[in-house]
Coordinates of N, CA and C in Angstrom, one line a residue:
M1 N 105.3 106.0 152.3 CA 104.4 105.7 151.2 C 103.2 105.0 151.8
R2 N 102.0 105.4 151.4 CA 100.7 104.8 151.9 C 100.2 103.8 150.8
V3 N 99.9 102.6 151.2 CA 99.5 101.6 150.3 C 98.2 100.9 150.8
L4 N 97.3 100.6 149.8 CA 96.1 99.9 150.1 C 96.2 98.5 149.4
V5 N 96.0 97.4 150.1 CA 96.0 96.1 149.5 C 94.5 95.6 149.5
V6 N 94.0 95.4 148.3 CA 92.6 94.9 148.2 C 92.7 93.5 147.6
E7 N 92.5 92.5 148.5 CA 92.7 91.1 148.1 C 91.8 90.2 149.0
D8 N 91.0 89.3 148.4 CA 90.1 88.5 149.2 C 90.7 87.3 149.8
E9 N 91.9 86.9 149.3 CA 92.6 85.8 149.9 C 93.4 86.4 151.1
R10 N 92.8 86.1 152.3 CA 93.3 86.8 153.5 C 94.7 86.5 153.8
N11 N 95.1 85.3 153.7 CA 96.5 84.9 154.0 C 97.5 85.7 153.1
L12 N 97.1 85.8 151.8 CA 98.0 86.5 150.9 C 98.0 88.0 151.2
A13 N 96.8 88.5 151.4 CA 96.7 90.0 151.7 C 97.5 90.3 153.0
D14 N 97.4 89.5 154.0 CA 98.1 89.8 155.2 C 99.6 89.6 155.0
A15 N 100.0 88.7 154.2 CA 101.4 88.4 154.0 C 102.0 89.6 153.2
I16 N 101.3 90.1 152.2 CA 101.7 91.3 151.5 C 101.9 92.5 152.4
A17 N 100.9 92.7 153.2 CA 100.9 93.8 154.2 C 102.1 93.8 155.1
R18 N 102.3 92.6 155.7 CA 103.4 92.4 156.6 C 104.8 92.7 155.9
G19 N 104.9 92.2 154.7 CA 106.2 92.4 154.0 C 106.4 93.9 153.7
L20 N 105.3 94.6 153.2 CA 105.5 96.0 152.9 C 105.7 96.8 154.1
R21 N 105.1 96.5 155.2 CA 105.4 97.3 156.4 C 106.8 97.1 156.9
K22 N 107.4 95.9 156.7 CA 108.8 95.8 157.0 C 109.7 96.6 156.1
R23 N 109.2 97.0 155.0 CA 109.9 97.9 154.1 C 109.7 99.4 154.4
G24 N 108.9 99.6 155.5 CA 108.7 101.0 155.9 C 107.5 101.7 155.3
M25 N 106.6 100.9 154.7 CA 105.4 101.5 154.1 C 104.2 101.4 155.1
A26 N 103.3 102.4 155.0 CA 102.1 102.3 155.8 C 101.0 101.6 154.9
V27 N 100.5 100.5 155.5 CA 99.6 99.6 154.6 C 98.3 99.4 155.3
D28 N 97.2 99.5 154.5 CA 95.9 99.2 155.0 C 95.4 98.0 154.1
V29 N 94.5 97.2 154.6 CA 94.0 96.0 153.9 C 92.5 96.0 153.8
A30 N 92.0 95.6 152.7 CA 90.6 95.4 152.5 C 90.4 94.0 151.9
Y31 N 89.5 93.2 152.4 CA 89.3 91.8 152.0 C 88.2 91.6 151.0
D32 N 87.6 92.6 150.6 CA 86.6 92.5 149.5 C 86.4 93.8 148.7
G33 N 85.7 93.7 147.6 CA 85.6 94.9 146.8 C 84.9 96.0 147.4
D34 N 83.8 95.7 148.2 CA 83.1 96.8 148.8 C 84.0 97.6 149.7
A35 N 84.7 96.9 150.6 CA 85.5 97.6 151.6 C 86.7 98.3 150.8
G36 N 87.2 97.7 149.8 CA 88.3 98.3 149.0 C 87.9 99.5 148.3
H37 N 86.7 99.5 147.7 CA 86.2 100.7 147.0 C 86.0 101.8 147.9
Q38 N 85.4 101.6 149.1 CA 85.2 102.6 150.1 C 86.6 103.2 150.6
A39 N 87.5 102.3 150.9 CA 88.8 102.8 151.4 C 89.5 103.6 150.4
A40 N 89.5 103.2 149.2 CA 90.3 103.9 148.1 C 89.8 105.3 147.9
F41 N 88.6 105.7 148.3 CA 88.1 107.0 148.1 C 88.0 107.8 149.4
V42 N 88.3 107.2 150.5 CA 88.3 107.9 151.8 C 89.7 108.4 152.1
T43 N 90.7 107.6 151.8 CA 92.1 107.9 152.1 C 92.9 108.1 150.8
R44 N 93.8 109.0 150.8 CA 94.7 109.2 149.6 C 95.9 108.3 149.7
Y45 N 95.8 107.3 148.8 CA 96.9 106.3 148.8 C 97.8 106.6 147.6
D46 N 99.1 106.2 147.8 CA 100.0 106.4 146.7 C 99.8 105.2 145.7
V47 N 99.6 104.0 146.3 CA 99.5 102.8 145.5 C 98.4 101.9 146.0
V48 N 97.5 101.4 145.1 CA 96.5 100.4 145.5 C 96.9 99.1 144.8
I49 N 97.2 98.1 145.6 CA 97.4 96.7 145.1 C 96.1 96.0 145.0
L50 N 95.6 95.8 143.8 CA 94.2 95.4 143.6 C 94.0 94.1 142.9
D51 N 93.5 93.2 143.6 CA 93.1 91.9 143.0 C 92.0 92.1 142.0
R52 N 92.0 91.5 140.9 CA 91.0 91.8 139.9 C 89.7 91.2 140.2
D53 N 89.7 89.9 140.6 CA 88.5 89.1 140.8 C 88.1 89.2 142.3
L54 N 87.3 90.2 142.6 CA 87.0 90.4 144.0 C 85.5 90.2 144.2
P55 N 85.1 89.7 145.4 CA 83.7 89.6 145.8 C 83.2 91.0 146.0
G56 N 81.9 91.3 145.8 CA 81.4 92.6 145.9 C 81.7 93.5 144.7
V57 N 82.2 94.7 144.9 CA 82.6 95.5 143.8 C 83.8 94.9 143.1
H58 N 83.7 94.6 141.8 CA 84.8 94.0 141.1 C 86.0 94.9 141.0
G59 N 87.2 94.3 140.9 CA 88.4 95.0 140.8 C 88.5 96.0 139.6
D60 N 87.9 95.5 138.5 CA 87.8 96.4 137.3 C 87.1 97.7 137.6
R61 N 86.0 97.6 138.4 CA 85.2 98.8 138.7 C 86.0 99.7 139.6
I62 N 86.7 99.2 140.6 CA 87.5 100.0 141.5 C 88.5 100.7 140.7
C63 N 89.2 100.0 139.8 CA 90.3 100.6 139.0 C 89.7 101.7 138.1
A64 N 88.6 101.4 137.4 CA 88.0 102.4 136.5 C 87.5 103.7 137.3
D65 N 86.9 103.5 138.5 CA 86.5 104.6 139.2 C 87.6 105.5 139.7
L66 N 88.7 104.8 140.1 CA 89.9 105.6 140.5 C 90.5 106.5 139.4
V67 N 90.5 105.9 138.2 CA 91.0 106.6 137.0 C 90.1 107.7 136.7
A68 N 88.8 107.5 136.8 CA 87.8 108.5 136.4 C 87.8 109.7 137.4
S69 N 88.2 109.4 138.7 CA 88.2 110.4 139.7 C 89.4 111.4 139.5
G70 N 90.4 111.0 138.7 CA 91.5 111.9 138.6 C 92.6 111.8 139.7
A71 N 92.4 110.9 140.6 CA 93.3 110.7 141.7 C 94.7 110.3 141.2
L72 N 95.7 110.7 141.9 CA 97.1 110.4 141.6 C 97.5 109.0 142.0
T73 N 96.6 108.3 142.7 CA 96.8 106.9 143.1 C 97.2 106.0 141.9
R74 N 98.2 105.2 142.1 CA 98.6 104.3 141.1 C 98.1 102.9 141.4
V75 N 97.7 102.2 140.4 CA 97.0 100.9 140.6 C 97.9 99.7 140.1
L76 N 98.3 98.8 141.0 CA 99.0 97.6 140.6 C 97.9 96.5 140.6
M77 N 97.5 95.9 139.5 CA 96.5 94.9 139.4 C 97.1 93.5 139.5
L78 N 96.5 92.7 140.4 CA 96.9 91.3 140.6 C 95.8 90.4 140.0
T79 N 96.2 89.3 139.4 CA 95.2 88.3 139.0 C 95.9 86.9 138.9
A80 N 95.0 85.9 139.0 CA 95.5 84.5 138.9 C 95.7 84.2 137.4
S81 N 95.2 85.0 136.5 CA 95.3 84.8 135.1 C 96.4 85.6 134.5
G82 N 97.4 85.0 133.9 CA 98.6 85.8 133.4 C 98.7 85.8 131.9
T83 N 97.5 85.6 131.2 CA 97.6 85.6 129.7 C 97.8 87.1 129.2
V84 N 98.4 87.1 128.0 CA 98.6 88.5 127.4 C 97.3 89.2 127.3
A85 N 96.3 88.6 126.9 CA 95.0 89.2 126.7 C 94.5 89.8 128.0
D86 N 94.6 89.1 129.2 CA 94.2 89.6 130.5 C 95.1 90.8 130.9
R87 N 96.4 90.8 130.6 CA 97.3 91.9 131.0 C 96.9 93.1 130.2
V88 N 96.6 92.9 128.9 CA 96.2 94.1 128.0 C 94.9 94.7 128.5
E89 N 94.0 93.8 128.8 CA 92.7 94.3 129.3 C 92.8 95.1 130.6
G90 N 93.6 94.6 131.5 CA 93.8 95.3 132.8 C 94.4 96.6 132.6
L91 N 95.4 96.7 131.7 CA 96.1 98.0 131.5 C 95.1 98.9 130.7
Q92 N 94.3 98.4 129.9 CA 93.3 99.3 129.2 C 92.3 99.8 130.1
L93 N 92.0 99.2 131.2 CA 91.1 99.7 132.2 C 91.7 100.9 133.0
G94 N 93.0 101.1 132.9 CA 93.6 102.2 133.5 C 94.6 101.8 134.6
A95 N 94.8 100.5 134.8 CA 95.8 100.0 135.7 C 97.2 100.5 135.3
D96 N 98.0 100.9 136.2 CA 99.4 101.3 135.9 C 100.4 100.2 135.7
D97 N 100.1 99.1 136.3 CA 100.9 97.9 136.2 C 100.1 96.7 136.5
Y98 N 100.6 95.5 136.1 CA 99.9 94.3 136.2 C 100.8 93.1 136.5
L99 N 100.4 92.4 137.6 CA 101.3 91.3 138.1 C 100.5 90.0 138.2
P100 N 100.8 89.0 137.5 CA 100.1 87.7 137.6 C 100.5 87.0 138.8
K101 N 99.6 86.2 139.4 CA 99.9 85.3 140.5 C 100.3 83.9 140.0
P102 N 101.2 83.2 140.6 CA 102.0 83.7 141.8 C 103.1 84.6 141.4
F103 N 103.6 85.4 142.3 CA 104.7 86.4 142.0 C 105.8 86.3 143.1
A104 N 106.9 86.8 142.7 CA 108.0 87.0 143.7 C 107.8 88.2 144.5
F105 N 107.9 88.1 145.8 CA 107.6 89.3 146.6 C 108.6 90.5 146.3
D106 N 109.8 90.2 146.1 CA 110.8 91.3 145.8 C 110.3 92.0 144.5
E107 N 109.8 91.3 143.5 CA 109.3 92.0 142.3 C 108.1 92.9 142.7
L108 N 107.2 92.4 143.5 CA 106.1 93.2 143.9 C 106.5 94.5 144.6
V109 N 107.5 94.4 145.5 CA 108.0 95.5 146.2 C 108.6 96.5 145.2
A110 N 109.4 96.0 144.3 CA 110.0 96.9 143.3 C 109.0 97.7 142.5
R111 N 107.9 97.0 142.1 CA 106.9 97.6 141.3 C 106.1 98.6 142.1
V112 N 105.8 98.3 143.4 CA 105.1 99.2 144.3 C 106.0 100.5 144.5
Q113 N 107.3 100.3 144.7 CA 108.1 101.5 144.9 C 108.2 102.4 143.6
A114 N 108.3 101.7 142.5 CA 108.3 102.5 141.2 C 107.0 103.2 141.0
L115 N 105.9 102.6 141.3 CA 104.6 103.3 141.2 C 104.5 104.4 142.2
G116 N 105.0 104.2 143.4 CA 104.9 105.2 144.4 C 105.6 106.5 144.0
R117 N 106.7 106.3 143.3 CA 107.5 107.5 142.8 C 106.7 108.3 141.8
R118 N 105.8 107.6 141.1 CA 105.0 108.3 140.1 C 103.7 108.9 140.6
A119 N 103.4 108.5 141.9 CA 102.1 109.0 142.5 C 102.2 110.4 143.1
T120 N 103.4 110.9 143.3 CA 103.6 112.2 143.9 C 104.5 113.0 142.9
P121 N 104.4 114.3 143.1 CA 105.3 115.1 142.3 C 106.8 114.7 142.4
A122 N 107.5 114.8 141.3 CA 108.8 114.2 141.3 C 109.7 114.9 142.3
A123 N 110.4 114.1 143.0 CA 111.4 114.6 144.0 C 112.8 114.1 143.7
P124 N 113.8 114.8 144.1 CA 115.1 114.4 143.8 C 115.4 113.0 144.4
P125 N 116.3 112.2 143.7 CA 116.5 110.9 144.2 C 117.1 110.9 145.6
V126 N 117.8 111.9 146.0 CA 118.3 112.1 147.3 C 117.8 113.4 147.9
L127 N 117.2 113.4 149.1 CA 116.7 114.6 149.7 C 117.7 115.2 150.7
A128 N 117.9 116.5 150.7 CA 118.9 117.1 151.5 C 118.4 118.4 152.0
V129 N 118.8 118.8 153.2 CA 118.6 120.1 153.8 C 119.8 120.4 154.7
A130 N 120.5 121.5 154.4 CA 121.7 121.8 155.2 C 122.7 120.6 155.1
D131 N 123.1 120.1 156.3 CA 124.1 119.0 156.3 C 123.4 117.7 156.5
L132 N 122.1 117.6 156.3 CA 121.3 116.4 156.5 C 120.9 115.8 155.2
V133 N 121.2 114.5 155.0 CA 121.0 113.9 153.7 C 120.1 112.6 153.9
L134 N 119.1 112.5 153.1 CA 118.2 111.3 153.2 C 118.1 110.6 151.8
D135 N 118.4 109.4 151.8 CA 118.4 108.6 150.5 C 117.2 107.6 150.6
P136 N 116.1 108.0 149.9 CA 114.9 107.1 150.0 C 115.2 105.7 149.4
A137 N 115.9 105.6 148.4 CA 116.1 104.3 147.7 C 116.9 103.3 148.6
R138 N 118.0 103.9 149.3 CA 118.8 103.0 150.1 C 118.3 103.1 151.6
R139 N 117.4 103.9 151.9 CA 116.8 104.1 153.2 C 117.9 104.4 154.2
V140 N 118.7 105.3 153.9 CA 119.8 105.7 154.9 C 119.7 107.3 155.1
V141 N 120.1 107.7 156.2 CA 120.2 109.1 156.6 C 121.5 109.4 157.2
S142 N 122.1 110.6 156.9 CA 123.3 111.0 157.5 C 123.3 112.5 157.7
R143 N 124.1 112.9 158.7 CA 124.3 114.3 159.0 C 125.7 114.6 159.2
R144 N 126.2 115.5 158.5 CA 127.6 115.9 158.5 C 128.5 114.6 158.1
G145 N 127.9 113.8 157.3 CA 128.6 112.6 156.8 C 128.5 111.4 157.8
E146 N 127.9 111.6 159.0 CA 127.8 110.5 159.9 C 126.4 109.9 159.8
P147 N 126.3 108.5 159.9 CA 125.0 107.9 159.7 C 124.1 108.2 160.9
V148 N 122.8 108.3 160.6 CA 121.8 108.5 161.7 C 120.8 107.3 161.6
D149 N 120.7 106.6 162.7 CA 119.9 105.3 162.7 C 118.5 105.7 163.1
L150 N 117.6 105.5 162.1 CA 116.2 105.9 162.4 C 115.3 104.7 162.2
T151 N 114.2 104.7 163.0 CA 113.1 103.7 162.7 C 112.4 104.0 161.4
N152 N 111.6 103.0 161.0 CA 110.8 103.3 159.7 C 109.9 104.5 159.9
K153 N 109.3 104.7 161.0 CA 108.4 105.8 161.1 C 109.1 107.1 161.2
E154 N 110.2 107.1 161.9 CA 111.1 108.3 162.0 C 111.6 108.7 160.6
F155 N 112.0 107.7 159.8 CA 112.4 107.9 158.5 C 111.3 108.5 157.6
G156 N 110.1 108.0 157.8 CA 109.0 108.4 157.0 C 108.6 109.9 157.3
V157 N 108.6 110.2 158.6 CA 108.3 111.6 159.0 C 109.3 112.6 158.5
L158 N 110.6 112.2 158.6 CA 111.6 113.1 158.1 C 111.5 113.3 156.6
A159 N 111.2 112.2 155.9 CA 111.1 112.4 154.4 C 110.0 113.3 154.1
E160 N 108.8 113.2 154.8 CA 107.7 114.0 154.5 C 108.0 115.5 154.8
L161 N 108.7 115.8 155.9 CA 109.1 117.1 156.2 C 110.0 117.8 155.2
I162 N 111.0 117.0 154.8 CA 112.0 117.5 153.8 C 111.3 117.8 152.5
K163 N 110.4 116.8 152.0 CA 109.7 117.0 150.8 C 108.8 118.2 150.8
A164 N 108.3 118.6 152.0 CA 107.4 119.8 152.0 C 108.1 121.1 151.7
R165 N 109.4 121.1 151.7 CA 110.2 122.3 151.3 C 109.9 123.5 152.1
G166 N 109.8 123.4 153.4 CA 109.6 124.5 154.3 C 108.2 124.8 154.6
A167 N 107.2 124.1 154.0 CA 105.8 124.2 154.3 C 105.5 123.5 155.6
V168 N 104.5 123.9 156.3 CA 104.1 123.2 157.5 C 103.3 122.0 157.2
V169 N 103.7 120.9 157.9 CA 103.0 119.6 157.7 C 102.3 119.3 159.0
S170 N 101.0 119.1 159.0 CA 100.2 118.9 160.2 C 100.4 117.5 160.8
S171 N 100.1 117.3 162.0 CA 100.2 116.0 162.6 C 99.3 115.0 161.9
E172 N 98.1 115.5 161.5 CA 97.1 114.7 160.8 C 97.7 114.2 159.5
E173 N 98.4 115.1 158.8 CA 98.9 114.7 157.5 C 100.0 113.7 157.7
L174 N 100.9 113.9 158.7 CA 101.9 112.9 159.0 C 101.3 111.6 159.4
L175 N 100.3 111.6 160.2 CA 99.6 110.4 160.6 C 99.1 109.6 159.3
E176 N 98.5 110.4 158.4 CA 97.9 109.8 157.2 C 99.0 109.2 156.3
R177 N 100.1 109.9 156.2 CA 101.1 109.5 155.2 C 102.1 108.4 155.7
V178 N 102.3 108.4 157.0 CA 103.3 107.5 157.6 C 102.8 106.3 158.3
W179 N 101.6 106.5 158.9 CA 101.0 105.4 159.7 C 99.8 104.8 158.9
D180 N 99.2 103.7 159.4 CA 98.1 103.1 158.7 C 96.8 103.3 159.4
A181 N 95.7 102.8 158.8 CA 94.4 103.1 159.3 C 94.1 102.6 160.7
N182 N 94.9 101.6 161.2 CA 94.7 101.1 162.6 C 95.2 102.0 163.7
T183 N 95.9 103.1 163.3 CA 96.4 104.0 164.3 C 95.3 104.9 164.9
D184 N 95.3 105.0 166.2 CA 94.3 105.8 166.9 C 94.5 107.3 166.4
P185 N 93.5 108.0 165.8 CA 93.7 109.3 165.4 C 94.0 110.3 166.5
F186 N 93.7 109.9 167.8 CA 93.9 110.8 168.9 C 95.2 110.5 169.6
T187 N 96.0 109.7 169.0 CA 97.3 109.3 169.6 C 98.3 110.4 169.6
T188 N 99.3 110.3 170.5 CA 100.4 111.3 170.6 C 101.6 110.8 169.8
I189 N 101.4 109.7 169.0 CA 102.6 109.1 168.4 C 103.4 110.0 167.5
V190 N 102.7 110.9 166.8 CA 103.4 111.8 165.9 C 104.3 112.7 166.8
R191 N 103.8 113.3 167.8 CA 104.6 114.2 168.7 C 105.8 113.4 169.3
V192 N 105.6 112.2 169.7 CA 106.6 111.4 170.3 C 107.7 111.1 169.3
T193 N 107.2 110.7 168.1 CA 108.2 110.4 167.0 C 109.0 111.6 166.6
V194 N 108.4 112.8 166.5 CA 109.2 114.0 166.2 C 110.2 114.3 167.3
M195 N 109.8 114.1 168.5 CA 110.7 114.4 169.6 C 111.9 113.5 169.6
T196 N 111.7 112.2 169.3 CA 112.9 111.3 169.2 C 113.7 111.6 168.0
L197 N 113.0 112.0 166.9 CA 113.7 112.3 165.7 C 114.6 113.5 165.9
R198 N 114.1 114.5 166.6 CA 115.0 115.7 166.9 C 116.2 115.3 167.6
K199 N 116.1 114.4 168.6 CA 117.3 114.0 169.4 C 118.3 113.3 168.5
K200 N 117.8 112.4 167.6 CA 118.7 111.6 166.8 C 119.4 112.5 165.8
I201 N 118.7 113.5 165.3 CA 119.3 114.4 164.3 C 120.4 115.3 164.9
G202 N 120.1 115.7 166.1 CA 121.1 116.5 166.8 C 121.0 118.0 166.5
D203 N 122.1 118.7 166.9 CA 122.1 120.2 166.8 C 123.0 120.6 165.6
P204 N 122.7 121.8 165.0 CA 121.6 122.7 165.4 C 120.3 122.1 165.0
P205 N 119.2 122.4 165.7 CA 117.9 121.8 165.4 C 117.4 122.1 164.1
L206 N 116.7 121.2 163.4 CA 116.2 121.4 162.1 C 114.7 121.5 162.1
I207 N 114.0 120.7 162.9 CA 112.5 120.6 162.9 C 111.9 121.6 163.8
E208 N 111.1 122.4 163.3 CA 110.4 123.5 164.0 C 109.0 123.1 164.3
T209 N 108.5 123.3 165.5 CA 107.1 123.2 165.8 C 106.4 124.5 165.6
V210 N 105.3 124.4 164.8 CA 104.5 125.6 164.5 C 103.2 125.4 165.4
V211 N 103.1 126.1 166.5 CA 102.0 125.8 167.4 C 100.6 125.9 166.7
G212 N 99.9 124.8 167.0 CA 98.5 124.8 166.4 C 98.4 124.4 164.9
A213 N 99.6 124.2 164.3 CA 99.6 123.9 162.9 C 100.3 122.6 162.5
G214 N 101.5 122.4 163.1 CA 102.2 121.2 162.8 C 103.7 121.4 162.9
Y215 N 104.5 120.8 161.9 CA 105.9 120.9 162.0 C 106.5 121.3 160.6
R216 N 107.7 121.8 160.6 CA 108.3 122.1 159.3 C 109.8 122.1 159.5
I217 N 110.5 122.0 158.4 CA 112.0 122.2 158.4 C 112.2 123.5 157.7
G218 N 112.4 124.6 158.4 CA 112.5 125.9 157.8 C 114.0 126.3 157.6
E219 N 114.3 127.5 157.8 CA 115.6 128.0 157.6 C 116.5 127.4 158.6
V220 N 117.7 127.0 158.2 CA 118.6 126.3 159.1 C 119.5 127.4 159.8
P221 N 119.6 127.4 161.1 CA 120.4 128.4 161.8 C 121.9 128.3 161.3
A222 N 122.5 129.5 161.2 CA 123.9 129.5 160.7 C 124.8 128.9 161.8

């Protein structure tokens, strides 16, 4: 899941980003409304965590522009004001959810995960291909009933490939969906991650390289 945090309180923004990354999400951070507005329309995010009172472009404007664009991005609006009137106003602007500060981090994570499921076409609660099973909610993978220990990035790549249902997923797409904006676009990290993922999944091989195009999980050998 790709998340953008737009929050001018740097310590809070960085803490949110660190916590979400530990949960396996790819997270970018913008510390003002101008940077947040630009980022939200350059990269396709599943969820934008948006402080309402931002310097530069106001959070209300960012939210309204995202809604008007027709993007599937879901907006979780944050604010120091937790009155009913403020929550109603935020939702009327088009926000998908509203969380007053201070908040419990576990609640933030749960809300982000719920919004992320709504940001993409519905997928089964458990993803499976052949004898490989991936459970996004529990973040576990098994093959032939045996657990497969994956890093967060390996898990993210595998999930994207299974969700593609046999379609080719390019390295650029995997980089955008699984890593954050600080990753060098010319890095070989996707190729290396796929290589280690193949080894961990074992035989028969499931991930196919389509030269010049990317990777896919196609028909499984008998």
